[in-house]
Amino acid sequence: MQDLRSLTYTELEKFIIDIGEARFRAGQIFSWLHQKGAMCFDDMTNLSKPLKEKLSAISYISRAHIEEKYVSKLDGTVKYLIGFDDGECVETVIMRYHHGITACISSQVGCRMGCRFCASTIGGKKRDLLSGEIILQLILAQNDIGERISNIVMMGIGEPLDNFENVKRFLINVNDERGLNIGYRHISLSTCGVVPGIDELSKMNIPITLSISLHAPNDEIRSTTMPVNNRWPISELLAACKRYQAVTTRRISFEYAMIDGVNDSTENARELARRLGGIMCHVNLIPVNNVAERDYKKSNADTIKRFIKALEDAGIVATVRRELGSDISASCGQLRQKRLV
Ligand code: SAH
C-alpha cells in the first residue's frame, strides 16, 4: 500500500486524478499531511466520508509518536525518541542557536556503514525510513516545542545517501511551500562518502549544504576507522565533491572528528589541507564524543589549536563544533536504537 505522506505534491496529484477525484483534493490532503500533521484519514475534516473510505482502501498514512523526550539542563537541547507503528524508533534532536531552531533528523533505523567511532552503527541497519517518516520527525518536534524549525541537519541515525530515493522525496517535500516550506539553503545533508549518492544529489541541483564525514587525511587512517573508504577511497570521494561543487557552486563542509593519537597530528592537518586544495570548503572539527563501546579519546585542546593553525596556515577555514546536549547523549555519534540503550 502507498503511504500518502511519502508522495511528492506532483505524485499525490497524479494519484488523486488517477482515482477519478478532483485535482484540488491533492492540495487539501498535502496540507493535512505536511502542515497540520494529520495521523489518519479521519483527521481530514474537509474530505467527504466516501472519499476517506476510498483512500483508506488503497493507501495509508505513515504515523509516528514521541516515545520519550529528554531536555538538556546545560543548553536546552531536546532529544526525542520517535516511535513508529512497527515498534522501531529513531532519535531526533532539537538545538537552539541564535539564528533559529535546528533539527537533527534520522534517515534510517540503525546504519550499516560501520564507522568505528559511531554508536548508530552498533547493531547494523534495521530498515530505511520512508520520506513521510523523515518528515514526521519534524512535525512532531515542531508541534511539541510550539516553535518553527528553521534549519535541518541530516546528521542523525543512518546514512542518508544509503536511502536515496526516500531522502530525495523528503528534500522535495520539506522544501515545498505547500508543506513545511524550509529553504534548501537551510538544510545540510551529511554523508560518510557514498559516491554514487553524491552524484545523484548533484543531479537534483538543489542548494543544500553537503557535509562530508571525512575524519582522516589519507586512506590508510580512514580505512581503519571508516569501512566505506574501502569501497570509495578519498580520491574518488573528493572527485565526487568537485563534481557536486561544479554543479551547485555550494561550499562543501568537511566534518573531522578529532581522535587522540589517531588523526590529530600537525602533519595530518597539513596533509588534509593538501587534499582539500581546489575545493571551496570549510572544515568542521568535532572533538570525538565518548561512546561507551568505543575506546576513542578526544584530542586535547592544545592539539586542536595546533591543528586549526596548520589548516589556516594552508588557507583552509576551520571551526570547532560546539557540543550540545552532552548530558542527554544527544551529541554527534551518540544516537542509537532504543533496544540498545
Ligand atoms: N551517516 C552520515 C550522517 C551521520 S552524521 C554521516 O556519516 O555523515 C553524524 C556525524 O557525526 C558524522 O560526521 C559522523 O561521522 C560523526 N560522528 C559519529 N560518531 C562520532 C563520535 N563518536 N564523535 C564525534 N562525531 C561522531
GROMACS .gro file of C-alpha atoms and ligand atoms in nm:
model
  367
    1MET     CA    1   0.000   0.000   0.000
    2GLN     CA    2   0.108   0.353  -0.072
    3ASP     CA    3   0.199   0.594   0.209
    4LEU     CA    4   0.045   0.924   0.101
    5ARG     CA    5   0.284   1.126   0.321
    6SER     CA    6   0.573   0.985   0.120
    7LEU     CA    7   0.448   1.114  -0.215
    8THR     CA    8   0.564   1.446  -0.356
    9TYR     CA    9   0.294   1.701  -0.439
   10THR     CA   10   0.315   1.613  -0.808
   11GLU     CA   11   0.290   1.241  -0.734
   12LEU     CA   12  -0.003   1.297  -0.498
   13GLU     CA   13  -0.186   1.498  -0.763
   14LYS     CA   14  -0.139   1.218  -1.014
   15PHE     CA   15  -0.256   0.964  -0.758
   16ILE     CA   16  -0.573   1.165  -0.689
   17ILE     CA   17  -0.652   1.223  -1.056
   18ASP     CA   18  -0.589   0.854  -1.138
   19ILE     CA   19  -0.857   0.751  -0.890
   20GLY     CA   20  -1.104   0.989  -1.053
   21GLU     CA   21  -1.101   1.266  -0.792
   22ALA     CA   22  -1.066   1.640  -0.841
   23ARG     CA   23  -0.714   1.785  -0.855
   24PHE     CA   24  -0.773   2.031  -0.567
   25ARG     CA   25  -0.811   1.737  -0.328
   26ALA     CA   26  -0.435   1.686  -0.356
   27GLY     CA   27  -0.380   2.034  -0.212
   28GLN     CA   28  -0.610   1.965   0.080
   29ILE     CA   29  -0.451   1.630   0.156
   30PHE     CA   30  -0.094   1.758   0.120
   31SER     CA   31  -0.167   2.034   0.368
   32TRP     CA   32  -0.315   1.787   0.617
   33LEU     CA   33  -0.012   1.563   0.586
   34HIS     CA   34   0.269   1.819   0.580
   35GLN     CA   35   0.141   2.124   0.764
   36LYS     CA   36  -0.124   2.004   1.006
   37GLY     CA   37   0.042   1.671   1.084
   38ALA     CA   38  -0.266   1.452   1.030
   39MET     CA   39  -0.210   1.095   1.152
   40CYS     CA   40  -0.515   0.934   0.989
   41PHE     CA   41  -0.783   0.999   0.726
   42ASP     CA   42  -1.039   1.079   0.993
   43ASP     CA   43  -0.833   1.385   1.089
   44MET     CA   44  -0.904   1.533   0.744
   45THR     CA   45  -1.228   1.711   0.825
   46ASN     CA   46  -1.278   1.873   0.483
   47LEU     CA   47  -1.287   1.539   0.295
   48SER     CA   48  -1.611   1.352   0.248
   49LYS     CA   49  -1.664   1.018   0.417
   50PRO     CA   50  -1.680   0.823   0.087
   51LEU     CA   51  -1.352   0.981  -0.026
   52LYS     CA   52  -1.184   0.891   0.303
   53GLU     CA   53  -1.311   0.535   0.268
   54LYS     CA   54  -1.190   0.516  -0.089
   55LEU     CA   55  -0.845   0.644   0.010
   56SER     CA   56  -0.808   0.411   0.307
   57ALA     CA   57  -0.886   0.109   0.089
   58ILE     CA   58  -0.587   0.175  -0.137
   59SER     CA   59  -0.344   0.381   0.070
   60TYR     CA   60  -0.239   0.468   0.422
   61ILE     CA   61  -0.069   0.746   0.615
   62SER     CA   62   0.263   0.689   0.789
   63ARG     CA   63   0.241   0.763   1.159
   64ALA     CA   64   0.482   0.825   1.443
   65HIS     CA   65   0.470   0.934   1.805
   66ILE     CA   66   0.702   1.076   2.065
   67GLU     CA   67   0.802   0.782   2.277
   68GLU     CA   68   1.048   0.957   2.505
   69LYS     CA   69   1.177   1.311   2.547
   70TYR     CA   70   1.490   1.439   2.721
   71VAL     CA   71   1.575   1.804   2.777
   72SER     CA   72   1.934   1.910   2.842
   73LYS     CA   73   1.983   2.112   3.159
   74LEU     CA   74   2.301   2.253   3.010
   75ASP     CA   75   2.175   2.414   2.690
   76GLY     CA   76   1.805   2.335   2.633
   77THR     CA   77   1.878   2.079   2.361
   78VAL     CA   78   1.590   1.833   2.330
   79LYS     CA   79   1.630   1.472   2.229
   80TYR     CA   80   1.326   1.274   2.118
   81LEU     CA   81   1.288   0.905   2.074
   82ILE     CA   82   1.038   0.885   1.788
   83GLY     CA   83   0.848   0.556   1.765
   84PHE     CA   84   0.682   0.400   1.459
   85ASP     CA   85   0.393   0.153   1.442
   86ASP     CA   86   0.626  -0.143   1.377
   87GLY     CA   87   0.799  -0.080   1.710
   88GLU     CA   88   1.115   0.068   1.561
   89CYS     CA   89   1.244   0.406   1.671
   90VAL     CA   90   1.493   0.672   1.581
   91GLU     CA   91   1.631   0.977   1.758
   92THR     CA   92   1.565   1.338   1.665
   93VAL     CA   93   1.742   1.631   1.828
   94ILE     CA   94   1.635   1.995   1.854
   95MET     CA   95   1.908   2.253   1.908
   96ARG     CA   96   1.869   2.624   1.976
   97TYR     CA   97   2.110   2.859   1.806
   98HIS     CA   98   2.096   3.238   1.780
   99HIS     CA   99   1.991   3.203   1.415
  100GLY     CA  100   1.697   2.978   1.495
  101ILE     CA  101   1.597   2.625   1.578
  102THR     CA  102   1.783   2.340   1.412
  103ALA     CA  103   1.651   1.985   1.395
  104CYS     CA  104   1.894   1.697   1.358
  105ILE     CA  105   1.698   1.415   1.197
  106SER     CA  106   1.750   1.046   1.124
  107SER     CA  107   1.720   0.878   0.784
  108GLN     CA  108   1.737   0.507   0.874
  109VAL     CA  109   1.669   0.280   1.171
  110GLY     CA  110   2.030   0.194   1.252
  111CYS     CA  111   2.309   0.216   0.999
  112ARG     CA  112   2.514  -0.033   0.801
  113MET     CA  113   2.814   0.184   0.722
  114GLY     CA  114   3.014   0.061   1.020
  115CYS     CA  115   3.214   0.371   1.121
  116ARG     CA  116   3.409   0.252   1.422
  117PHE     CA  117   3.360   0.560   1.641
  118CYS     CA  118   2.982   0.587   1.590
  119ALA     CA  119   2.703   0.444   1.810
  120SER     CA  120   2.438   0.448   1.535
  121THR     CA  121   2.608   0.162   1.357
  122ILE     CA  122   2.619  -0.075   1.652
  123GLY     CA  123   2.363  -0.344   1.565
  124GLY     CA  124   2.359  -0.256   1.194
  125LYS     CA  125   2.068  -0.126   0.990
  126LYS     CA  126   1.714  -0.238   1.069
  127ARG     CA  127   1.536  -0.057   0.788
  128ASP     CA  128   1.516   0.258   0.580
  129LEU     CA  129   1.281   0.536   0.682
  130LEU     CA  130   1.015   0.642   0.435
  131SER     CA  131   1.015   1.002   0.325
  132GLY     CA  132   0.696   1.053   0.529
  133GLU     CA  133   0.868   0.914   0.839
  134ILE     CA  134   1.156   1.157   0.799
  135ILE     CA  135   0.905   1.445   0.771
  136LEU     CA  136   0.719   1.318   1.078
  137GLN     CA  137   1.022   1.378   1.298
  138LEU     CA  138   1.000   1.748   1.213
  139ILE     CA  139   0.622   1.768   1.250
  140LEU     CA  140   0.624   1.600   1.592
  141ALA     CA  141   0.915   1.805   1.726
  142GLN     CA  142   0.775   2.132   1.592
  143ASN     CA  143   0.432   2.069   1.741
  144ASP     CA  144   0.588   1.969   2.071
  145ILE     CA  145   0.806   2.278   2.114
  146GLY     CA  146   0.544   2.508   1.959
  147GLU     CA  147   0.803   2.694   1.754
  148ARG     CA  148   0.901   2.681   1.390
  149ILE     CA  149   1.203   2.473   1.294
  150SER     CA  150   1.415   2.687   1.062
  151ASN     CA  151   1.712   2.464   0.988
  152ILE     CA  152   1.764   2.095   0.929
  153VAL     CA  153   2.074   1.883   0.951
  154MET     CA  154   2.052   1.526   0.823
  155MET     CA  155   2.306   1.413   1.081
  156GLY     CA  156   2.105   1.177   1.298
  157ILE     CA  157   2.092   0.799   1.276
  158GLY     CA  158   2.155   0.644   0.936
  159GLU     CA  159   2.331   0.723   0.611
  160PRO     CA  160   2.102   0.945   0.401
  161LEU     CA  161   2.269   0.852   0.073
  162ASP     CA  162   2.216   0.483   0.151
  163ASN     CA  163   1.842   0.562   0.136
  164PHE     CA  164   1.848   0.799  -0.157
  165GLU     CA  165   1.501   0.766  -0.311
  166ASN     CA  166   1.325   0.831   0.021
  167VAL     CA  167   1.563   1.113   0.111
  168LYS     CA  168   1.513   1.272  -0.230
  169ARG     CA  169   1.135   1.280  -0.180
  170PHE     CA  170   1.188   1.413   0.171
  171LEU     CA  171   1.400   1.702   0.042
  172ILE     CA  172   1.145   1.792  -0.224
  173ASN     CA  173   0.857   1.778   0.024
  174VAL     CA  174   1.019   1.963   0.314
  175ASN     CA  175   1.108   2.244   0.075
  176ASP     CA  176   0.757   2.262  -0.076
  177GLU     CA  177   0.586   2.589   0.011
  178ARG     CA  178   0.260   2.396   0.050
  179GLY     CA  179   0.434   2.187   0.316
  180LEU     CA  180   0.693   2.277   0.581
  181ASN     CA  181   0.849   2.526   0.337
  182ILE     CA  182   1.208   2.506   0.465
  183GLY     CA  183   1.457   2.662   0.221
  184TYR     CA  184   1.723   2.436   0.072
  185ARG     CA  185   1.991   2.673   0.197
  186HIS     CA  186   1.877   2.590   0.549
  187ILE     CA  187   1.931   2.217   0.501
  188SER     CA  188   2.257   2.022   0.542
  189LEU     CA  189   2.295   1.662   0.437
  190SER     CA  190   2.583   1.466   0.584
  191THR     CA  191   2.732   1.155   0.426
  192CYS     CA  192   3.014   0.921   0.517
  193GLY     CA  193   3.103   0.918   0.147
  194VAL     CA  194   2.860   0.719  -0.066
  195VAL     CA  195   2.992   0.840  -0.402
  196PRO     CA  196   2.700   0.736  -0.631
  197GLY     CA  197   2.463   0.910  -0.388
  198ILE     CA  198   2.664   1.232  -0.412
  199ASP     CA  199   2.631   1.215  -0.791
  200GLU     CA  200   2.255   1.156  -0.761
  201LEU     CA  201   2.235   1.460  -0.535
  202SER     CA  202   2.431   1.665  -0.791
  203LYS     CA  203   2.165   1.576  -1.047
  204MET     CA  204   1.898   1.728  -0.823
  205ASN     CA  205   2.097   2.052  -0.833
  206ILE     CA  206   1.949   2.200  -0.518
  207PRO     CA  207   2.140   2.447  -0.297
  208ILE     CA  208   2.158   2.238   0.019
  209THR     CA  209   2.488   2.215   0.207
  210LEU     CA  210   2.672   1.890   0.152
  211SER     CA  211   2.867   1.776   0.456
  212ILE     CA  212   3.127   1.506   0.415
  213SER     CA  213   3.231   1.299   0.716
  214LEU     CA  214   3.596   1.279   0.620
  215HIS     CA  215   3.769   1.226   0.955
  216ALA     CA  216   4.110   1.142   0.806
  217PRO     CA  217   4.363   1.295   0.567
  218ASN     CA  218   4.460   0.970   0.393
  219ASP     CA  219   4.324   0.627   0.303
  220GLU     CA  220   4.548   0.448   0.550
  221ILE     CA  221   4.389   0.616   0.852
  222ARG     CA  222   4.041   0.649   0.700
  223SER     CA  223   4.013   0.280   0.617
  224THR     CA  224   4.089   0.184   0.978
  225THR     CA  225   3.801   0.396   1.113
  226MET     CA  226   3.554   0.401   0.821
  227PRO     CA  227   3.492   0.080   0.621
  228VAL     CA  228   3.314   0.282   0.348
  229ASN     CA  229   3.659   0.405   0.249
  230ASN     CA  230   3.746   0.061   0.115
  231ARG     CA  231   3.465   0.097  -0.136
  232TRP     CA  232   3.516   0.465  -0.224
  233PRO     CA  233   3.862   0.592  -0.129
  234ILE     CA  234   3.936   0.959  -0.059
  235SER     CA  235   4.042   1.038  -0.417
  236GLU     CA  236   3.707   0.917  -0.554
  237LEU     CA  237   3.516   1.090  -0.276
  238LEU     CA  238   3.686   1.425  -0.336
  239ALA     CA  239   3.636   1.390  -0.712
  240ALA     CA  240   3.261   1.349  -0.646
  241CYS     CA  241   3.272   1.658  -0.421
  242LYS     CA  242   3.429   1.856  -0.704
  243ARG     CA  243   3.158   1.738  -0.943
  244TYR     CA  244   2.895   1.838  -0.688
  245GLN     CA  245   3.051   2.179  -0.648
  246ALA     CA  246   3.080   2.233  -1.023
  247VAL     CA  247   2.702   2.188  -1.050
  248THR     CA  248   2.576   2.359  -0.735
  249THR     CA  249   2.856   2.614  -0.666
  250ARG     CA  250   2.796   2.545  -0.297
  251ARG     CA  251   3.075   2.544  -0.039
  252ILE     CA  252   3.131   2.193   0.097
  253SER     CA  253   3.164   2.124   0.466
  254PHE     CA  254   3.409   1.855   0.579
  255GLU     CA  255   3.349   1.701   0.919
  256TYR     CA  256   3.659   1.584   1.102
  257ALA     CA  257   3.628   1.405   1.438
  258MET     CA  258   3.948   1.471   1.631
  259ILE     CA  259   4.064   1.142   1.781
  260ASP     CA  260   4.357   1.145   2.019
  261GLY     CA  261   4.666   0.998   1.856
  262VAL     CA  262   4.477   0.871   1.551
  263ASN     CA  263   4.426   1.163   1.311
  264ASP     CA  264   4.521   1.477   1.503
  265SER     CA  265   4.889   1.549   1.434
  266THR     CA  266   5.009   1.867   1.266
  267GLU     CA  267   5.130   1.654   0.976
  268ASN     CA  268   4.775   1.512   0.946
  269ALA     CA  269   4.645   1.871   0.926
  270ARG     CA  270   4.895   1.962   0.653
  271GLU     CA  271   4.808   1.652   0.454
  272LEU     CA  272   4.435   1.729   0.494
  273ALA     CA  273   4.490   2.083   0.366
  274ARG     CA  274   4.679   1.949   0.063
  275ARG     CA  275   4.399   1.704  -0.017
  276LEU     CA  276   4.130   1.972   0.008
  277GLY     CA  277   4.317   2.218  -0.214
  278GLY     CA  278   4.099   2.329  -0.507
  279ILE     CA  279   3.770   2.268  -0.325
  280MET     CA  280   3.581   2.565  -0.183
  281CYS     CA  281   3.522   2.431   0.165
  282HIS     CA  282   3.509   2.464   0.537
  283VAL     CA  283   3.641   2.214   0.791
  284ASN     CA  284   3.433   2.143   1.098
  285LEU     CA  285   3.635   1.981   1.376
  286ILE     CA  286   3.444   1.768   1.627
  287PRO     CA  287   3.638   1.650   1.933
  288VAL     CA  288   3.532   1.285   1.918
  289ASN     CA  289   3.245   1.211   2.155
  290ASN     CA  290   3.253   0.935   2.406
  291VAL     CA  291   3.065   0.619   2.309
  292ALA     CA  292   3.067   0.352   2.580
  293GLU     CA  293   3.152   0.063   2.346
  294ARG     CA  294   3.434   0.252   2.175
  295ASP     CA  295   3.767   0.344   2.327
  296TYR     CA  296   3.847   0.651   2.116
  297LYS     CA  297   3.953   0.957   2.314
  298LYS     CA  298   3.908   1.327   2.235
  299SER     CA  299   4.214   1.518   2.121
  300ASN     CA  300   4.321   1.772   2.381
  301ALA     CA  301   4.259   2.145   2.343
  302ASP     CA  302   4.621   2.233   2.254
  303THR     CA  303   4.636   1.967   1.985
  304ILE     CA  304   4.313   2.102   1.835
  305LYS     CA  305   4.453   2.458   1.837
  306ARG     CA  306   4.770   2.343   1.660
  307PHE     CA  307   4.561   2.151   1.408
  308ILE     CA  308   4.348   2.457   1.327
  309LYS     CA  309   4.659   2.675   1.296
  310ALA     CA  310   4.816   2.432   1.049
  311LEU     CA  311   4.495   2.428   0.842
  312GLU     CA  312   4.468   2.806   0.849
  313ASP     CA  313   4.833   2.847   0.751
  314ALA     CA  314   4.749   2.638   0.447
  315GLY     CA  315   4.448   2.858   0.366
  316ILE     CA  316   4.170   2.628   0.492
  317VAL     CA  317   3.895   2.773   0.710
  318ALA     CA  318   3.824   2.558   1.016
  319THR     CA  319   3.599   2.581   1.321
  320VAL     CA  320   3.537   2.358   1.620
  321ARG     CA  321   3.183   2.234   1.662
  322ARG     CA  322   3.022   2.327   1.990
  323GLU     CA  323   2.899   2.026   2.182
  324LEU     CA  324   2.527   2.041   2.267
  325GLY     CA  325   2.314   1.807   2.472
  326SER     CA  326   2.608   1.623   2.621
  327ASP     CA  327   2.412   1.536   2.937
  328ILE     CA  328   2.143   1.354   2.735
  329SER     CA  329   2.373   1.168   2.490
  330ALA     CA  330   2.248   1.385   2.207
  331SER     CA  331   2.588   1.472   2.061
  332CYS     CA  332   2.735   1.356   1.729
  333GLY     CA  333   2.772   0.983   1.705
  334GLN     CA  334   2.584   0.909   2.026
  335LEU     CA  335   2.241   0.840   1.878
  336ARG     CA  336   2.130   0.479   1.875
  337GLN     CA  337   1.835   0.247   1.855
  338LYS     CA  338   1.627   0.217   2.169
  339ARG     CA  339   1.675  -0.152   2.224
  340LEU     CA  340   2.047  -0.094   2.257
  341VAL     CA  341   2.032   0.180   2.521
  342SAH     N1  342   2.583   0.883   0.803
  342SAH     C1  343   2.600   1.026   0.787
  342SAH     C2  344   2.511   1.101   0.881
  342SAH     C3  345   2.550   1.091   1.027
  342SAH     S1  346   2.605   1.247   1.071
  342SAH     C4  347   2.746   1.060   0.801
  342SAH     O1  348   2.825   0.973   0.833
  342SAH     O2  349   2.782   1.173   0.774
  342SAH     C5  350   2.678   1.224   1.220
  342SAH     C6  351   2.816   1.286   1.223
  342SAH     O3  352   2.876   1.256   1.349
  342SAH     C7  353   2.909   1.227   1.118
  342SAH     O4  354   3.000   1.325   1.073
  342SAH     C8  355   2.980   1.122   1.199
  342SAH     O5  356   3.098   1.079   1.138
  342SAH     C9  357   3.000   1.195   1.328
  342SAH     N2  358   3.028   1.107   1.442
  342SAH    C10  359   2.997   0.978   1.457
  342SAH     N3  360   3.041   0.930   1.575
  342SAH    C11  361   3.102   1.033   1.635
  342SAH    C12  362   3.166   1.048   1.760
  342SAH     N4  363   3.176   0.947   1.847
  342SAH     N5  364   3.217   1.170   1.789
  342SAH    C13  365   3.205   1.274   1.703
  342SAH     N6  366   3.145   1.266   1.585
  342SAH    C14  367   3.095   1.147   1.551
   0.00000   0.00000   0.00000
